[in-house]
Each structure stands twice: as structure tokens, then as C-alpha cells.
mmCIF file of C-alpha atoms in Angstrom:
data_model
loop_
_atom_site.group_PDB
_atom_site.id
_atom_site.type_symbol
_atom_site.label_atom_id
_atom_site.label_comp_id
_atom_site.label_asym_id
_atom_site.label_seq_id
_atom_site.Cartn_x
_atom_site.Cartn_y
_atom_site.Cartn_z
ATOM 1 C CA TYR A 1 -65.745 44.133 -72.666
ATOM 2 C CA ASN A 2 -67.450 43.788 -76.085
ATOM 3 C CA GLY A 3 -64.198 43.271 -78.004
ATOM 4 C CA ASN A 4 -62.801 46.711 -77.175
ATOM 5 C CA PRO A 5 -59.002 46.297 -76.880
ATOM 6 C CA LEU A 6 -58.613 49.295 -74.574
ATOM 7 C CA ILE A 7 -61.154 47.957 -72.103
ATOM 8 C CA TYR A 8 -59.524 44.515 -72.354
ATOM 9 C CA PHE A 9 -56.159 46.091 -71.535
ATOM 10 C CA PHE A 10 -57.520 47.912 -68.464
ATOM 11 C CA LEU A 11 -59.480 44.904 -67.190
ATOM 12 C CA PHE A 12 -57.025 42.081 -67.774
ATOM 13 C CA CYS A 13 -53.514 43.141 -68.820
ATOM 14 C CA LEU A 14 -52.849 46.242 -66.748
ATOM 15 C CA PRO A 15 -53.624 44.652 -63.352
ATOM 16 C CA ASP A 16 -51.238 41.768 -64.098
ATOM 17 C CA ALA A 17 -48.505 44.119 -65.307
ATOM 18 C CA LEU A 18 -48.913 46.354 -62.244
ATOM 19 C CA TRP A 19 -48.710 43.271 -60.005
ATOM 20 C CA TYR A 20 -45.439 42.396 -61.711
ATOM 21 C CA LEU A 21 -44.099 45.925 -61.296
ATOM 22 C CA ALA A 22 -45.033 45.871 -57.604
ATOM 23 C CA LEU A 23 -43.197 42.560 -57.215
ATOM 24 C CA LEU A 24 -40.103 43.995 -58.899
ATOM 25 C CA LEU A 25 -40.181 47.124 -56.745
ATOM 26 C CA LEU A 26 -40.637 45.093 -53.561
ATOM 27 C CA GLN A 27 -37.679 42.920 -54.482
ATOM 28 C CA LEU A 28 -35.626 46.030 -55.148
ATOM 29 C CA ALA A 29 -36.058 47.075 -51.520
ATOM 30 C CA PHE A 30 -34.156 43.947 -50.435
ATOM 31 C CA PHE A 31 -31.615 43.817 -53.274
ATOM 32 C CA GLU A 32 -27.893 43.920 -52.461
ATOM 33 C CA LYS A 33 -25.384 43.975 -55.340
ATOM 34 C CA ASP A 34 -22.755 41.944 -53.504
ATOM 35 C CA ASN A 35 -25.078 39.219 -52.232
ATOM 36 C CA LEU A 36 -25.425 36.079 -54.385
ATOM 37 C CA VAL A 37 -28.735 35.083 -52.770
ATOM 38 C CA SER A 38 -30.116 38.535 -53.547
ATOM 39 C CA LYS A 39 -29.102 38.189 -57.194
ATOM 40 C CA ILE A 40 -30.700 34.740 -57.444
ATOM 41 C CA PHE A 41 -33.875 36.130 -55.879
ATOM 42 C CA LEU A 42 -33.895 38.948 -58.477
ATOM 43 C CA ILE A 43 -33.649 36.422 -61.297
ATOM 44 C CA GLY A 44 -36.467 34.404 -59.740
ATOM 45 C CA VAL A 45 -38.685 37.469 -59.486
ATOM 46 C CA ILE A 46 -37.944 38.368 -63.099
ATOM 47 C CA VAL A 47 -38.793 34.872 -64.351
ATOM 48 C CA LEU A 48 -41.835 34.178 -62.117
ATOM 49 C CA PRO A 49 -44.697 35.722 -64.145
ATOM 50 C CA PHE A 50 -43.361 34.389 -67.445
ATOM 51 C CA ALA A 51 -43.117 30.903 -65.954
ATOM 52 C CA MET A 52 -46.632 31.179 -64.564
ATOM 53 C CA GLU A 53 -48.016 32.164 -67.968
ATOM 54 C CA PHE A 54 -46.320 29.245 -69.709
ATOM 55 C CA LEU A 55 -47.472 26.839 -67.002
ATOM 56 C CA GLN A 56 -51.002 28.088 -67.693
ATOM 57 C CA LYS A 57 -50.485 27.533 -71.428
ATOM 58 C CA PHE A 58 -49.570 23.902 -70.854
ATOM 59 C CA ARG A 59 -52.374 23.500 -68.283
ATOM 60 C CA LEU A 60 -49.960 22.739 -65.452
ATOM 61 C CA LEU A 61 -51.328 25.728 -63.542
ATOM 62 C CA SER A 62 -54.928 26.881 -63.502
ATOM 63 C CA GLY A 63 -55.624 30.147 -65.238
ATOM 64 C CA THR A 64 -55.826 31.604 -68.703
ATOM 65 C CA PHE A 65 -52.730 31.984 -70.849
ATOM 66 C CA ASP A 66 -52.553 35.399 -72.498
ATOM 67 C CA VAL A 67 -49.859 36.532 -74.932
ATOM 68 C CA LEU A 68 -50.677 40.157 -74.125
ATOM 69 C CA ASP A 69 -49.758 39.525 -70.481
ATOM 70 C CA ILE A 70 -46.328 38.363 -71.615
ATOM 71 C CA LEU A 71 -46.001 41.442 -73.817
ATOM 72 C CA PHE A 72 -46.820 43.817 -70.964
ATOM 73 C CA TYR A 73 -44.654 41.886 -68.481
ATOM 74 C CA SER A 74 -41.807 42.343 -70.954
ATOM 75 C CA LEU A 75 -42.478 46.052 -71.379
ATOM 76 C CA PHE A 76 -42.635 46.659 -67.625
ATOM 77 C CA LEU A 77 -39.488 44.575 -67.105
ATOM 78 C CA ILE A 78 -37.571 46.538 -69.728
ATOM 79 C CA LEU A 79 -38.748 49.809 -68.221
ATOM 80 C CA PHE A 80 -37.807 48.647 -64.715
ATOM 81 C CA LEU A 81 -34.346 47.453 -65.782
ATOM 82 C CA TRP A 82 -33.707 50.640 -67.724
ATOM 83 C CA ILE A 83 -34.655 52.879 -64.783
ATOM 84 C CA GLU A 84 -32.795 50.793 -62.193
ATOM 85 C CA ARG A 85 -29.748 49.911 -64.337
ATOM 86 C CA LYS A 86 -27.353 51.855 -62.130
ATOM 87 C CA ASN A 87 -28.645 50.274 -58.934
ATOM 88 C CA LEU A 88 -28.640 46.748 -60.317
ATOM 89 C CA PHE A 89 -25.619 46.501 -62.589
ATOM 90 C CA CYS A 90 -23.033 49.169 -61.772
ATOM 91 C CA VAL A 91 -20.390 48.539 -59.127
#
């Protein structure tokens, strides 16, 4: 990628962030506000990519730790929670 940050983003960060968004949207299809198991599953889905990145950082999981992945996971999570706030949090 020759040090170009835009190419780096499209090659490495965007695919991971889109994977995370797809995981969140898939989980949303099965989410029920009144079901405890569903809420626990939502929390697990939210935490999963962050946990995987930190496991990579401490070499407990193979892969390459990338701070930019965490940044884009966070941005996509905030966007997802903001858009779906009524479906997830309102009674």
C-alpha cells in the first residue's frame, strides 16, 4: 500500500469494520428486548471484536493488533447504537 493511509483503510480497516457491522445487524435480527439471553448475546457481540484485538495484542490469538481497527469498530458501534437506540433501549 506504499504508506498511503487511504489505501490502508480500504485494504485493512474497512473490511474488519464492515464485518463487525454485519455481525451487529445479524444479531439485531434475533434481538428481543424482554429476553435476558438476547441481551447477553448483544453484549457479547458488542465486545467480541474488541476482545479479539486485545487477545492479538497479547499474542493469545494469532493475528495483527491494529489500533485503527479498534477506532473503526468504535465508530461503527456508536453509529449502530445511535441508529438502533429506539429498538434496543426504549420500552
